Every structure is written in C-alpha cells, then in structure tokens.
PDB file of N, CA and C in Angstrom:
ATOM      1  N   MET R   1      34.849 -15.028  16.645  1.00  0.00           N
ATOM      2  CA  MET R   1      33.551 -15.195  16.052  1.00  0.00           C
ATOM      3  C   MET R   1      32.699 -13.935  16.238  1.00  0.00           C
ATOM      4  N   GLY R   2      32.919 -13.174  17.408  1.00  0.00           N
ATOM      5  CA  GLY R   2      32.139 -12.007  17.595  1.00  0.00           C
ATOM      6  C   GLY R   2      32.371 -10.880  16.662  1.00  0.00           C
ATOM      7  N   ALA R   3      33.535 -10.871  16.088  1.00  0.00           N
ATOM      8  CA  ALA R   3      33.975  -9.782  15.140  1.00  0.00           C
ATOM      9  C   ALA R   3      33.326  -9.995  13.737  1.00  0.00           C
ATOM     10  N   GLU R   4      32.803 -11.136  13.492  1.00  0.00           N
ATOM     11  CA  GLU R   4      32.269 -11.496  12.159  1.00  0.00           C
ATOM     12  C   GLU R   4      31.018 -10.730  11.842  1.00  0.00           C
ATOM     13  N   GLN R   5      30.144 -10.480  12.837  1.00  0.00           N
ATOM     14  CA  GLN R   5      28.846  -9.822  12.633  1.00  0.00           C
ATOM     15  C   GLN R   5      28.555  -8.764  13.667  1.00  0.00           C
ATOM     16  N   PRO R   6      29.501  -7.758  13.799  1.00  0.00           N
ATOM     17  CA  PRO R   6      29.338  -6.798  14.898  1.00  0.00           C
ATOM     18  C   PRO R   6      28.080  -5.966  14.812  1.00  0.00           C
ATOM     19  N   ASN R   7      27.456  -5.849  13.675  1.00  0.00           N
ATOM     20  CA  ASN R   7      26.215  -4.986  13.537  1.00  0.00           C
ATOM     21  C   ASN R   7      24.917  -5.764  13.376  1.00  0.00           C
ATOM     22  N   ASN R   8      25.023  -7.121  13.574  1.00  0.00           N
ATOM     23  CA  ASN R   8      23.847  -7.913  13.556  1.00  0.00           C
ATOM     24  C   ASN R   8      23.251  -8.082  14.972  1.00  0.00           C
ATOM     25  N   PRO R   9      21.994  -7.405  15.142  1.00  0.00           N
ATOM     26  CA  PRO R   9      21.396  -7.469  16.415  1.00  0.00           C
ATOM     27  C   PRO R   9      20.973  -8.811  16.908  1.00  0.00           C
ATOM     28  N   LEU R  10      20.840  -9.801  15.955  1.00  0.00           N
ATOM     29  CA  LEU R  10      20.497 -11.164  16.351  1.00  0.00           C
ATOM     30  C   LEU R  10      21.670 -12.063  16.622  1.00  0.00           C
ATOM     31  N   HIS R  11      22.883 -11.517  16.425  1.00  0.00           N
ATOM     32  CA  HIS R  11      24.146 -12.292  16.644  1.00  0.00           C
ATOM     33  C   HIS R  11      24.187 -12.786  18.007  1.00  0.00           C
ATOM     34  N   GLY R  12      24.367 -14.128  18.267  1.00  0.00           N
ATOM     35  CA  GLY R  12      24.495 -14.574  19.602  1.00  0.00           C
ATOM     36  C   GLY R  12      23.145 -15.023  20.171  1.00  0.00           C
ATOM     37  N   LYS R  13      22.053 -14.798  19.533  1.00  0.00           N
ATOM     38  CA  LYS R  13      20.810 -15.162  20.071  1.00  0.00           C
ATOM     39  C   LYS R  13      20.205 -16.315  19.250  1.00  0.00           C
ATOM     40  N   THR R  14      19.931 -17.388  19.999  1.00  0.00           N
ATOM     41  CA  THR R  14      19.437 -18.584  19.308  1.00  0.00           C
ATOM     42  C   THR R  14      17.956 -18.391  18.946  1.00  0.00           C
ATOM     43  N   LEU R  15      17.538 -19.182  18.039  1.00  0.00           N
ATOM     44  CA  LEU R  15      16.087 -19.213  17.655  1.00  0.00           C
ATOM     45  C   LEU R  15      15.245 -19.637  18.851  1.00  0.00           C
ATOM     46  N   GLU R  16      15.718 -20.557  19.660  1.00  0.00           N
ATOM     47  CA  GLU R  16      14.930 -20.887  20.828  1.00  0.00           C
ATOM     48  C   GLU R  16      14.781 -19.686  21.786  1.00  0.00           C
ATOM     49  N   PHE R  17      15.864 -18.939  21.977  1.00  0.00           N
ATOM     50  CA  PHE R  17      15.798 -17.789  22.841  1.00  0.00           C
ATOM     51  C   PHE R  17      14.805 -16.792  22.308  1.00  0.00           C
ATOM     52  N   ILE R  18      14.747 -16.509  20.942  1.00  0.00           N
ATOM     53  CA  ILE R  18      13.914 -15.573  20.363  1.00  0.00           C
ATOM     54  C   ILE R  18      12.436 -15.987  20.524  1.00  0.00           C
ATOM     55  N   VAL R  19      12.137 -17.252  20.316  1.00  0.00           N
ATOM     56  CA  VAL R  19      10.759 -17.716  20.339  1.00  0.00           C
ATOM     57  C   VAL R  19      10.333 -17.703  21.833  1.00  0.00           C
ATOM     58  N   LYS R  20      11.224 -18.022  22.790  1.00  0.00           N
ATOM     59  CA  LYS R  20      10.670 -17.956  24.212  1.00  0.00           C
ATOM     60  C   LYS R  20      10.419 -16.470  24.664  1.00  0.00           C
ATOM     61  N   GLN R  21      11.252 -15.579  24.160  1.00  0.00           N
ATOM     62  CA  GLN R  21      11.071 -14.170  24.483  1.00  0.00           C
ATOM     63  C   GLN R  21       9.725 -13.684  23.901  1.00  0.00           C
ATOM     64  N   LEU R  22       9.417 -13.991  22.739  1.00  0.00           N
ATOM     65  CA  LEU R  22       8.152 -13.612  22.077  1.00  0.00           C
ATOM     66  C   LEU R  22       6.993 -14.294  22.786  1.00  0.00           C
ATOM     67  N   VAL R  23       7.069 -15.556  23.178  1.00  0.00           N
ATOM     68  CA  VAL R  23       6.007 -16.188  23.893  1.00  0.00           C
ATOM     69  C   VAL R  23       5.824 -15.538  25.194  1.00  0.00           C
ATOM     70  N   TRP R  24       6.899 -15.215  25.884  1.00  0.00           N
ATOM     71  CA  TRP R  24       6.784 -14.581  27.215  1.00  0.00           C
ATOM     72  C   TRP R  24       6.127 -13.213  27.024  1.00  0.00           C
ATOM     73  N   HIS R  25       6.468 -12.413  26.046  1.00  0.00           N
ATOM     74  CA  HIS R  25       6.015 -11.133  25.917  1.00  0.00           C
ATOM     75  C   HIS R  25       4.551 -11.152  25.354  1.00  0.00           C
ATOM     76  N   TYR R  26       4.207 -11.850  24.421  1.00  0.00           N
ATOM     77  CA  TYR R  26       2.860 -11.897  23.796  1.00  0.00           C
ATOM     78  C   TYR R  26       1.994 -12.955  24.152  1.00  0.00           C
ATOM     79  N   GLY R  27       2.525 -14.129  24.477  1.00  0.00           N
ATOM     80  CA  GLY R  27       1.706 -15.426  24.682  1.00  0.00           C
ATOM     81  C   GLY R  27       1.371 -15.966  23.320  1.00  0.00           C
ATOM     82  N   TRP R  28       1.099 -17.205  23.359  1.00  0.00           N
ATOM     83  CA  TRP R  28       0.848 -17.918  22.082  1.00  0.00           C
ATOM     84  C   TRP R  28      -0.329 -17.440  21.242  1.00  0.00           C
ATOM     85  N   PRO R  29      -1.484 -17.033  21.905  1.00  0.00           N
ATOM     86  CA  PRO R  29      -2.509 -16.544  21.102  1.00  0.00           C
ATOM     87  C   PRO R  29      -2.233 -15.339  20.255  1.00  0.00           C
ATOM     88  N   GLU R  30      -1.677 -14.342  20.938  1.00  0.00           N
ATOM     89  CA  GLU R  30      -1.279 -13.072  20.241  1.00  0.00           C
ATOM     90  C   GLU R  30      -0.156 -13.299  19.240  1.00  0.00           C
ATOM     91  N   LEU R  31       0.815 -14.171  19.576  1.00  0.00           N
ATOM     92  CA  LEU R  31       1.877 -14.451  18.687  1.00  0.00           C
ATOM     93  C   LEU R  31       1.330 -15.124  17.369  1.00  0.00           C
ATOM     94  N   GLY R  32       0.355 -15.913  17.565  1.00  0.00           N
ATOM     95  CA  GLY R  32      -0.342 -16.625  16.411  1.00  0.00           C
ATOM     96  C   GLY R  32      -1.074 -15.649  15.563  1.00  0.00           C
ATOM     97  N   LEU R  33      -1.480 -14.472  16.088  1.00  0.00           N
ATOM     98  CA  LEU R  33      -2.143 -13.466  15.284  1.00  0.00           C
ATOM     99  C   LEU R  33      -0.994 -12.621  14.554  1.00  0.00           C
ATOM    100  N   LEU R  34       0.103 -12.341  15.265  1.00  0.00           N
ATOM    101  CA  LEU R  34       1.076 -11.488  14.740  1.00  0.00           C
ATOM    102  C   LEU R  34       1.856 -12.189  13.561  1.00  0.00           C
ATOM    103  N   VAL R  35       2.152 -13.452  13.822  1.00  0.00           N
ATOM    104  CA  VAL R  35       2.894 -14.349  12.803  1.00  0.00           C
ATOM    105  C   VAL R  35       1.975 -15.447  12.514  1.00  0.00           C
ATOM    106  N   ARG R  36       1.317 -15.413  11.370  1.00  0.00           N
ATOM    107  CA  ARG R  36       0.281 -16.420  11.080  1.00  0.00           C
ATOM    108  C   ARG R  36       0.874 -17.602  10.497  1.00  0.00           C
ATOM    109  N   ILE R  37       1.266 -18.501  11.385  1.00  0.00           N
ATOM    110  CA  ILE R  37       1.719 -19.761  11.004  1.00  0.00           C
ATOM    111  C   ILE R  37       1.102 -20.836  11.968  1.00  0.00           C
ATOM    112  N   ASP R  38       0.861 -21.938  11.371  1.00  0.00           N
ATOM    113  CA  ASP R  38       0.028 -22.960  12.073  1.00  0.00           C
ATOM    114  C   ASP R  38       0.592 -23.392  13.440  1.00  0.00           C
ATOM    115  N   CYS R  39       1.876 -23.504  13.457  1.00  0.00           N
ATOM    116  CA  CYS R  39       2.472 -24.005  14.675  1.00  0.00           C
ATOM    117  C   CYS R  39       2.396 -22.996  15.893  1.00  0.00           C
ATOM    118  N   PHE R  40       1.963 -21.740  15.645  1.00  0.00           N
ATOM    119  CA  PHE R  40       1.663 -20.832  16.720  1.00  0.00           C
ATOM    120  C   PHE R  40       0.226 -20.781  16.933  1.00  0.00           C
ATOM    121  N   GLN R  41      -0.675 -21.259  16.055  1.00  0.00           N
ATOM    122  CA  GLN R  41      -2.097 -21.063  16.267  1.00  0.00           C
ATOM    123  C   GLN R  41      -2.734 -22.411  16.644  1.00  0.00           C
ATOM    124  N   ASN R  42      -2.286 -23.564  16.300  1.00  0.00           N
ATOM    125  CA  ASN R  42      -3.035 -24.727  16.653  1.00  0.00           C
ATOM    126  C   ASN R  42      -2.047 -25.681  17.564  1.00  0.00           C
ATOM    127  N   ASN R  43      -2.485 -25.812  18.803  1.00  0.00           N
ATOM    128  CA  ASN R  43      -1.773 -26.655  19.793  1.00  0.00           C
ATOM    129  C   ASN R  43      -0.254 -26.228  19.790  1.00  0.00           C
ATOM    130  N   PRO R  44       0.104 -24.946  19.969  1.00  0.00           N
ATOM    131  CA  PRO R  44       1.463 -24.536  19.925  1.00  0.00           C
ATOM    132  C   PRO R  44       2.363 -25.134  21.000  1.00  0.00           C
ATOM    133  N   SER R  45       3.583 -25.405  20.636  1.00  0.00           N
ATOM    134  CA  SER R  45       4.607 -25.832  21.575  1.00  0.00           C
ATOM    135  C   SER R  45       5.933 -25.264  21.154  1.00  0.00           C
ATOM    136  N   LEU R  46       6.839 -25.104  22.050  1.00  0.00           N
ATOM    137  CA  LEU R  46       8.133 -24.658  21.679  1.00  0.00           C
ATOM    138  C   LEU R  46       8.873 -25.654  20.707  1.00  0.00           C
ATOM    139  N   LYS R  47       8.726 -26.902  21.026  1.00  0.00           N
ATOM    140  CA  LYS R  47       9.403 -27.905  20.222  1.00  0.00           C
ATOM    141  C   LYS R  47       8.892 -27.988  18.799  1.00  0.00           C
ATOM    142  N   SER R  48       7.575 -27.955  18.648  1.00  0.00           N
ATOM    143  CA  SER R  48       7.105 -27.940  17.174  1.00  0.00           C
ATOM    144  C   SER R  48       7.326 -26.697  16.479  1.00  0.00           C
ATOM    145  N   SER R  49       7.299 -25.555  17.212  1.00  0.00           N
ATOM    146  CA  SER R  49       7.579 -24.284  16.559  1.00  0.00           C
ATOM    147  C   SER R  49       9.022 -24.243  16.073  1.00  0.00           C
ATOM    148  N   LEU R  50      10.010 -24.639  16.959  1.00  0.00           N
ATOM    149  CA  LEU R  50      11.340 -24.593  16.515  1.00  0.00           C
ATOM    150  C   LEU R  50      11.660 -25.529  15.359  1.00  0.00           C
ATOM    151  N   LYS R  51      10.961 -26.653  15.338  1.00  0.00           N
ATOM    152  CA  LYS R  51      11.224 -27.615  14.222  1.00  0.00           C
ATOM    153  C   LYS R  51      10.830 -27.029  12.956  1.00  0.00           C
ATOM    154  N   PHE R  52       9.648 -26.295  12.927  1.00  0.00           N
ATOM    155  CA  PHE R  52       9.041 -25.717  11.723  1.00  0.00           C
ATOM    156  C   PHE R  52       9.923 -24.549  11.320  1.00  0.00           C
ATOM    157  N   LEU R  53      10.278 -23.681  12.234  1.00  0.00           N
ATOM    158  CA  LEU R  53      11.013 -22.470  11.955  1.00  0.00           C
ATOM    159  C   LEU R  53      12.427 -22.809  11.404  1.00  0.00           C
ATOM    160  N   ARG R  54      12.959 -23.780  11.953  1.00  0.00           N
ATOM    161  CA  ARG R  54      14.386 -24.171  11.475  1.00  0.00           C
ATOM    162  C   ARG R  54      14.395 -24.668   9.946  1.00  0.00           C
ATOM    163  N   LYS R  55      13.306 -25.218   9.424  1.00  0.00           N
ATOM    164  CA  LYS R  55      13.247 -25.690   8.119  1.00  0.00           C
ATOM    165  C   LYS R  55      12.427 -24.730   7.144  1.00  0.00           C
ATOM    166  N   THR R  56      11.955 -23.671   7.662  1.00  0.00           N
ATOM    167  CA  THR R  56      11.095 -22.734   6.895  1.00  0.00           C
ATOM    168  C   THR R  56      11.623 -21.331   7.006  1.00  0.00           C
ATOM    169  N   ASP R  57      12.381 -20.941   6.014  1.00  0.00           N
ATOM    170  CA  ASP R  57      13.156 -19.657   6.017  1.00  0.00           C
ATOM    171  C   ASP R  57      12.219 -18.482   6.148  1.00  0.00           C
ATOM    172  N   TRP R  58      11.162 -18.449   5.376  1.00  0.00           N
ATOM    173  CA  TRP R  58      10.244 -17.263   5.408  1.00  0.00           C
ATOM    174  C   TRP R  58       9.678 -17.047   6.622  1.00  0.00           C
ATOM    175  N   ALA R  59       9.216 -18.119   7.402  1.00  0.00           N
ATOM    176  CA  ALA R  59       8.685 -18.093   8.695  1.00  0.00           C
ATOM    177  C   ALA R  59       9.629 -17.593   9.747  1.00  0.00           C
ATOM    178  N   ARG R  60      10.846 -18.149   9.714  1.00  0.00           N
ATOM    179  CA  ARG R  60      11.841 -17.734  10.555  1.00  0.00           C
ATOM    180  C   ARG R  60      12.190 -16.171  10.537  1.00  0.00           C
ATOM    181  N   LYS R  61      12.282 -15.795   9.222  1.00  0.00           N
ATOM    182  CA  LYS R  61      12.518 -14.230   8.988  1.00  0.00           C
ATOM    183  C   LYS R  61      11.421 -13.371   9.653  1.00  0.00           C
ATOM    184  N   LYS R  62      10.148 -13.906   9.538  1.00  0.00           N
ATOM    185  CA  LYS R  62       8.965 -13.127  10.078  1.00  0.00           C
ATOM    186  C   LYS R  62       9.255 -13.080  11.690  1.00  0.00           C
ATOM    187  N   VAL R  63       9.534 -14.186  12.183  1.00  0.00           N
ATOM    188  CA  VAL R  63       9.688 -14.233  13.755  1.00  0.00           C
ATOM    189  C   VAL R  63      10.899 -13.398  14.105  1.00  0.00           C
ATOM    190  N   GLU R  64      11.988 -13.426  13.365  1.00  0.00           N
ATOM    191  CA  GLU R  64      13.178 -12.628  13.732  1.00  0.00           C
ATOM    192  C   GLU R  64      12.847 -11.138  13.584  1.00  0.00           C
ATOM    193  N   LYS R  65      12.073 -10.748  12.682  1.00  0.00           N
ATOM    194  CA  LYS R  65      11.581  -9.373  12.356  1.00  0.00           C
ATOM    195  C   LYS R  65      10.769  -8.862  13.503  1.00  0.00           C
ATOM    196  N   LEU R  66       9.767  -9.747  13.940  1.00  0.00           N
ATOM    197  CA  LEU R  66       8.995  -9.365  15.076  1.00  0.00           C
ATOM    198  C   LEU R  66       9.799  -9.165  16.372  1.00  0.00           C
ATOM    199  N   TYR R  67      10.764 -10.016  16.475  1.00  0.00           N
ATOM    200  CA  TYR R  67      11.608  -9.900  17.698  1.00  0.00           C
ATOM    201  C   TYR R  67      12.334  -8.536  17.698  1.00  0.00           C
ATOM    202  N   LEU R  68      12.936  -8.223  16.528  1.00  0.00           N
ATOM    203  CA  LEU R  68      13.623  -6.988  16.448  1.00  0.00           C
ATOM    204  C   LEU R  68      12.701  -5.811  16.652  1.00  0.00           C
ATOM    205  N   ASN R  69      11.521  -5.851  16.088  1.00  0.00           N
ATOM    206  CA  ASN R  69      10.571  -4.756  16.232  1.00  0.00           C
ATOM    207  C   ASN R  69      10.092  -4.621  17.712  1.00  0.00           C
ATOM    208  N   THR R  70      10.089  -5.753  18.431  1.00  0.00           N
ATOM    209  CA  THR R  70       9.590  -5.776  19.749  1.00  0.00           C
ATOM    210  C   THR R  70      10.551  -5.288  20.734  1.00  0.00           C
ATOM    211  N   PHE R  71      11.807  -5.811  20.613  1.00  0.00           N
ATOM    212  CA  PHE R  71      12.864  -5.645  21.644  1.00  0.00           C
ATOM    213  C   PHE R  71      13.974  -4.614  21.240  1.00  0.00           C
ATOM    214  N   HIS R  72      13.949  -4.160  20.086  1.00  0.00           N
ATOM    215  CA  HIS R  72      15.052  -3.211  19.710  1.00  0.00           C
ATOM    216  C   HIS R  72      14.583  -1.856  19.235  1.00  0.00           C
TER     217      HIS R  72
END
C-alpha cells in the first residue's frame, strides 16, 4: 500500500491526526479564524469536527491544505 502514493505528503495520516495537530499548534479559536467553518468556531470538539469534515469535501481540503502549509 505504501507504494501507491509515494509522493502524497498526507499518505498515512488520518484526518483525526491532522485535526489534532492543528488544534495543538493553533488552538480552536485561531483554527476557527484560519478555516472558517462552524464546527471550529462554535463549541468545537474533535468528534463534531471529524464528523463534519468526513462528509464535507471542500472543508476537509481546506484543513488538509492548512496542515500542509503549517507542517511541510
């Protein structure tokens, strides 16, 4: 499986890992300003954020882009 996406920097990283890293780095308030989605701004939690991001492609792409810009 590792040979399928050798140039994908997100390969092997779960959405939960990505969100946890961003929350650790920025905190919920700043993350809510950087990625303007309701689940980061109003009563944020890891569970609600993951639920929303898993079913909302455009929001997940924004979070993944922020992760790449922050840590790579």
